[in-house]
Structure formats: structure tokens, C-alpha cells
mmCIF file of C-alpha atoms in Angstrom:
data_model
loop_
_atom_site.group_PDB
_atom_site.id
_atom_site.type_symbol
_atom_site.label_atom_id
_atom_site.label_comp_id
_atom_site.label_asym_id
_atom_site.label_seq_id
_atom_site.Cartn_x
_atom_site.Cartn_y
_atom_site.Cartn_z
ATOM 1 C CA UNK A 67 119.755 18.259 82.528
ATOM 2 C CA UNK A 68 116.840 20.895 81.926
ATOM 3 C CA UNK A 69 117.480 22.877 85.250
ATOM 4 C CA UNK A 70 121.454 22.696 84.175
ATOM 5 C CA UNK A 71 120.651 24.618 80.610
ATOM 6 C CA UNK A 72 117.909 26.492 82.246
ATOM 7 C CA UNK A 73 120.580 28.107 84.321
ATOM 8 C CA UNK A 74 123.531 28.701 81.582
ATOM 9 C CA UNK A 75 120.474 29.981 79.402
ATOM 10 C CA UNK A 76 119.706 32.647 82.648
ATOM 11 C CA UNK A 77 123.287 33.497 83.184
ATOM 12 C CA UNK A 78 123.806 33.946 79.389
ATOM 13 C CA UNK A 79 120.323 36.476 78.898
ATOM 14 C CA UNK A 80 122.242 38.203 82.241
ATOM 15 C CA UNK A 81 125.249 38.567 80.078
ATOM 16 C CA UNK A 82 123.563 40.131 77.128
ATOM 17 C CA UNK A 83 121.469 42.532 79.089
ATOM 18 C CA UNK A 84 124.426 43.779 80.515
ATOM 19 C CA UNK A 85 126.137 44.457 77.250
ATOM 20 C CA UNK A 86 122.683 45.568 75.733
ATOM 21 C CA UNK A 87 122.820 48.518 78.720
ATOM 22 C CA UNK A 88 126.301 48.758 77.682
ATOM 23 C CA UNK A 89 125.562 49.638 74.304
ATOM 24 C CA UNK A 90 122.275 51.710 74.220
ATOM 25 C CA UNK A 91 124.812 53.896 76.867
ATOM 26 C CA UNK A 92 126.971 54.198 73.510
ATOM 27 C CA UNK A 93 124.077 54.600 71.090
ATOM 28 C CA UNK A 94 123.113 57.980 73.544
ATOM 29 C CA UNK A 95 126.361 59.412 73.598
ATOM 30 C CA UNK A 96 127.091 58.396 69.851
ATOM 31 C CA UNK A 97 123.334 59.951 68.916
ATOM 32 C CA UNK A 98 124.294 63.335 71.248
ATOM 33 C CA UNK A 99 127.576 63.786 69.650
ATOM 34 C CA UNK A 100 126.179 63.208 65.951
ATOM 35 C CA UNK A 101 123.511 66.090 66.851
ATOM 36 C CA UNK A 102 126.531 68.290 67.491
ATOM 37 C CA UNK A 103 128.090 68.135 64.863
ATOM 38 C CA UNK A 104 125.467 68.205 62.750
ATOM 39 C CA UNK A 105 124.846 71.617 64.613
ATOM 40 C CA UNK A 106 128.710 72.492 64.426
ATOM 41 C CA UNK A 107 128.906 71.716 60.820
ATOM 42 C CA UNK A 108 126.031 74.521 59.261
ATOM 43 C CA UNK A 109 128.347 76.819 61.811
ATOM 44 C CA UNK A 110 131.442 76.074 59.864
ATOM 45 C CA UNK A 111 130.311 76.128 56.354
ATOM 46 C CA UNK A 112 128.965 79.859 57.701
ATOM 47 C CA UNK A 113 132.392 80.739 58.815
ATOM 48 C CA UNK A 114 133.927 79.797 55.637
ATOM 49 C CA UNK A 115 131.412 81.737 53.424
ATOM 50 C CA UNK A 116 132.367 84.766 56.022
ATOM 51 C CA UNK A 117 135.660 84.524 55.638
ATOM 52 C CA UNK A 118 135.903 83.516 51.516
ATOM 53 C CA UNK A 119 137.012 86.133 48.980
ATOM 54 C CA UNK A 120 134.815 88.686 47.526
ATOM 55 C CA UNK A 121 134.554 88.633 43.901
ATOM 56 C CA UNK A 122 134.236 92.157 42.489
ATOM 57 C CA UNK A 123 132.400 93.839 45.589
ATOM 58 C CA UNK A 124 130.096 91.149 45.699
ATOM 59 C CA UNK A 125 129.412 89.234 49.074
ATOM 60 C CA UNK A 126 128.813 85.778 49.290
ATOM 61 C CA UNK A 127 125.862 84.420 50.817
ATOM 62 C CA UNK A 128 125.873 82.045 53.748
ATOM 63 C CA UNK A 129 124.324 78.509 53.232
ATOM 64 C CA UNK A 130 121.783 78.783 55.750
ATOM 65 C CA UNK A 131 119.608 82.476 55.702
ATOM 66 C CA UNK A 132 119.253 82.000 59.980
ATOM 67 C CA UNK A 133 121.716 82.349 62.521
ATOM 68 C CA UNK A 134 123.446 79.211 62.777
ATOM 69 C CA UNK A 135 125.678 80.650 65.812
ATOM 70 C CA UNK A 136 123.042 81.435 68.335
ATOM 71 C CA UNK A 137 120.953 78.069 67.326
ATOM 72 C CA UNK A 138 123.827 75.981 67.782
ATOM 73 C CA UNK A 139 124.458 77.900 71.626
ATOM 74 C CA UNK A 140 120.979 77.783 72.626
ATOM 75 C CA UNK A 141 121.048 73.339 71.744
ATOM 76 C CA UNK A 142 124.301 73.422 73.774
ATOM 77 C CA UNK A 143 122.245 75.085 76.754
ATOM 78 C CA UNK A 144 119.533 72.818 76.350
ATOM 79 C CA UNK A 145 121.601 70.125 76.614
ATOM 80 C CA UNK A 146 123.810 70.719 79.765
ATOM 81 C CA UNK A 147 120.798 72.009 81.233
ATOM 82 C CA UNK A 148 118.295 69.438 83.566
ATOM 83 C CA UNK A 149 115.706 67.981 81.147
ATOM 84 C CA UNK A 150 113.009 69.140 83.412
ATOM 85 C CA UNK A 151 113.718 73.333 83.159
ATOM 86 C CA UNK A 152 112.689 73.704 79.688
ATOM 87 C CA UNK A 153 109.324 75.224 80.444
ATOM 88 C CA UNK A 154 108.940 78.771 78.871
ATOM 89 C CA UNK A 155 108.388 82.348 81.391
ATOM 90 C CA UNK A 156 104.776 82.626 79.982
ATOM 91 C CA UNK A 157 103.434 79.604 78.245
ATOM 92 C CA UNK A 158 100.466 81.688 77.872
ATOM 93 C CA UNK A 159 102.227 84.309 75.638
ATOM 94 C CA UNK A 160 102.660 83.328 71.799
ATOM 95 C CA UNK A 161 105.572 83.693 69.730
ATOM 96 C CA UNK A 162 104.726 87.062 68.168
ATOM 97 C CA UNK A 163 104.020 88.516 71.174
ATOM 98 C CA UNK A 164 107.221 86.926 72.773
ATOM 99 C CA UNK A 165 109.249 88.989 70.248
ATOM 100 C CA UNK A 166 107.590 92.335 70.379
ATOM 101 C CA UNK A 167 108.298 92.009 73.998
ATOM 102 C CA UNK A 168 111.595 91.326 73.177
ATOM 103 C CA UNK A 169 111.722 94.303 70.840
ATOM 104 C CA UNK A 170 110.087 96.250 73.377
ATOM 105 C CA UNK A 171 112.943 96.567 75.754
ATOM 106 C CA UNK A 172 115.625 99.125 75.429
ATOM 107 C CA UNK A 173 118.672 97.753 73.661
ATOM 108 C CA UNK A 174 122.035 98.673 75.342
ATOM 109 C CA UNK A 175 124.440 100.895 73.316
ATOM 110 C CA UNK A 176 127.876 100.309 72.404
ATOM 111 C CA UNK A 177 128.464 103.930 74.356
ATOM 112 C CA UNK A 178 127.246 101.994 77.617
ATOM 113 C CA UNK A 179 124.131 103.273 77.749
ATOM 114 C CA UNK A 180 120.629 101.807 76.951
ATOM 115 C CA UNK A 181 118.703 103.195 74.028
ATOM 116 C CA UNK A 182 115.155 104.301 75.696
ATOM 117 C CA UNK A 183 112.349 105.609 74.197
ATOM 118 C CA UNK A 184 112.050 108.926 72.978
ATOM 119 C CA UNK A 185 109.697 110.633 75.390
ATOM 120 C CA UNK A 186 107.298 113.643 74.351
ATOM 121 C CA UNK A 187 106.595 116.679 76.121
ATOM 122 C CA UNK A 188 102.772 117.931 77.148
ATOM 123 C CA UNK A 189 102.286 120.450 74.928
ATOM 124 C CA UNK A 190 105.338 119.636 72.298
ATOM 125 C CA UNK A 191 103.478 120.240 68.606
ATOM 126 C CA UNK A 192 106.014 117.410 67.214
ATOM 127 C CA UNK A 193 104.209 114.549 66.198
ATOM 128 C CA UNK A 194 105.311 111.349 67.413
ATOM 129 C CA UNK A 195 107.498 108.762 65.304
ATOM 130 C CA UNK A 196 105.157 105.730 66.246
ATOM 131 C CA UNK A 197 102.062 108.033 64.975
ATOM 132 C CA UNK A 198 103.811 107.849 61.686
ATOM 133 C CA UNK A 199 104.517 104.670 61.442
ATOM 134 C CA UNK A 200 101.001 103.045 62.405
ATOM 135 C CA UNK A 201 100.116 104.148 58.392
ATOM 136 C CA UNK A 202 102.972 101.344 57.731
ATOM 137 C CA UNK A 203 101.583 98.855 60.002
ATOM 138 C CA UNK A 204 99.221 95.992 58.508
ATOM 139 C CA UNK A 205 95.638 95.937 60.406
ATOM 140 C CA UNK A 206 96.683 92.344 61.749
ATOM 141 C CA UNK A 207 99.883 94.082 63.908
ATOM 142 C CA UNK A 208 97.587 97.328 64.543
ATOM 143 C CA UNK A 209 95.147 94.994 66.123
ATOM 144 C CA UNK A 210 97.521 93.035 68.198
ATOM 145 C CA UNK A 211 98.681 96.218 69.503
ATOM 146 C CA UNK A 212 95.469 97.303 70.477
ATOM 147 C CA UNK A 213 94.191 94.313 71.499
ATOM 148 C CA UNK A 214 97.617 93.922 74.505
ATOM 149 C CA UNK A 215 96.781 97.492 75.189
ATOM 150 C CA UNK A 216 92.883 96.147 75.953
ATOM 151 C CA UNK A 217 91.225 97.774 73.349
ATOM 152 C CA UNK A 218 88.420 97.468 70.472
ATOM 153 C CA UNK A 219 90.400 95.395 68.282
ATOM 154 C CA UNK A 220 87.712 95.249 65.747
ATOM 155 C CA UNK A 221 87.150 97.868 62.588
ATOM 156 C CA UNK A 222 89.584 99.446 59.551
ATOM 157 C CA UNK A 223 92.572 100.466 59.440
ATOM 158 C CA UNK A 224 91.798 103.890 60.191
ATOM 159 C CA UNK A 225 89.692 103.338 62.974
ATOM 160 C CA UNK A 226 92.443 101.368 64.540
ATOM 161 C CA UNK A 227 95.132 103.809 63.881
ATOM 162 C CA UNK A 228 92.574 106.653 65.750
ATOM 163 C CA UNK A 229 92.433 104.481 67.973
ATOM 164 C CA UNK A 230 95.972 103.682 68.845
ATOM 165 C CA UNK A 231 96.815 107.495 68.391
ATOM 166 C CA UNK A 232 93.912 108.660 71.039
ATOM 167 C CA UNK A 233 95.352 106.129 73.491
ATOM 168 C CA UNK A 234 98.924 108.022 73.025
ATOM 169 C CA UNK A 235 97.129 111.065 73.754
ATOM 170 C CA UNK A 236 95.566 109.910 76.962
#
């Protein structure tokens, strides 16, 4: 008798690890579709404050201050892509520095062309945009400047902005 409900028990535990697999397969796809549109919703409620009247010249203001758009297209990437390929180019490289890199580059121009640099001539007496704008700068971006250029990071502001403008002259 104990070997006979020792087996139904078996077959029954079989039976509810099937439908156990069964449902945590549901749970995923439930959880990954709840993500989207928790993702797809902030996107709408943007696209409705876009696209609601203006009061007296007056814009609305989206719900969310970031963009919603290219958050919601860069989860959609991560997930069709493999789970293993989300290592970053340089994990070495911080966020700032990611981002003035990023800045760095030339932006392409609605003309078709790619907005480069403006590029001084030996012997031009203009002074240089960027010399002017290093006054602007706070010593903590003047010094991460100078320290990715392999400099004396170290010192006041001025000394950092001599710095800066005597490796432009070089």
C-alpha cells in the first residue's frame, strides 16, 4: 500500500513541476511585457504633453525632464540583444569621460556634412574660442582636461588655464 501512494505521490510532484515550469515561463514573459509598458507608458504621456494645446504662448512641460524615447529604445536593444554582450567599449573609462568623448566627435550636419573643429593658422593673431572659454570652465573640468591630456593636474585655476593654453600653443 506504501509503495502504491509512494508512486501516485511521485507522479503527482511530476505533474506539478511541470506546470510550475509552465508557469514561471508565464511569470517571465508576463514580468518582460509589464517592463514595457511601463517603459511605453512615460513615452506616451510625453507624446501627449507634445502634442496638447498651448495656452497663451506657453509650452507645456513633459512629465519626465529625460528623454523617455531614446531610454525606452536602448531597453528594447538590451533586450533582443544576447544577455552576455552587455559589457561596455572601455570599462576603464568613467561616465564623464564617456560623454566628453562623445561630445568630442564631430556631429554631422543637416547639410550632409560633419561639423569639425575650427582649425587655426601658425601665425593667425585670432585667439582661439576654447582659450575663451577655459575662464568658464570650473577647476574640476579644467583638471580633467589636463589630466587626459597627461598633464600637472594640480594648482589654481589660473595655473591650469596657462597650462591648457601653452599646450594649444605647442
Amino acid at each position: 500500500i506504501l509503495r502504491n501512494r509512494n508512486s501516485v505521490l511521485e507522479a503527482s510532484n511530476a505533474e506539478l513541476k511541470a506546470c510550475n515550469a509552465e508557469l514561471e515561463a508565464r511569470n517571465a514573459e508576463l514580468e518582460r511585457l509589464h517592463h514595457e509598458f511601463q517603459v511605453a507608458e512615460p513615452v506616451n504621456s510625453q507624446k501627449e504633453a507634445e502634442e496638447g494645446q498651448k495656452k497663451k504662448g506657453q509650452k507645456r512641460k513633459a512629465e519626465y525632464p529625460y528623454n523617455t524615447r531614446k531610454a525606452s529604445k536602448a531597453i528594447a536593444a538590451m533586450l533582443s540583444s544576447p544577455r552576455g554582450s552587455t559589457s561596455f567599449q572601455d570599462e576603464s573609462l568613467t561616465v564623464q569621460q564617456r560623454a566628453e568623448e562623445e561630445q568630442a566627435k564631430p556631429a554631422p550636419l543637416s547639410t550632409g556634412g560633419t561639423s569639425e573643429p575650427y582649425q587655426i593658422k601658425e601665425g593667425s593673431r585670432t585667439r582661439s574660442t576654447s582659450k575663451d572659454s577655459y575662464e568658464t570652465m570650473t577647476v574640476e573640468r579644467l583638471r580633467s582636461i589636463l589630466k587626459r591630456k597627461g598633464l600637472k593636474a594640480i594648482g589654481k585655476k589660473a595655473e591650469l588655464i596657462a597650462r591648457l593654453r601653452g599646450q594649444v600653443k605647442q
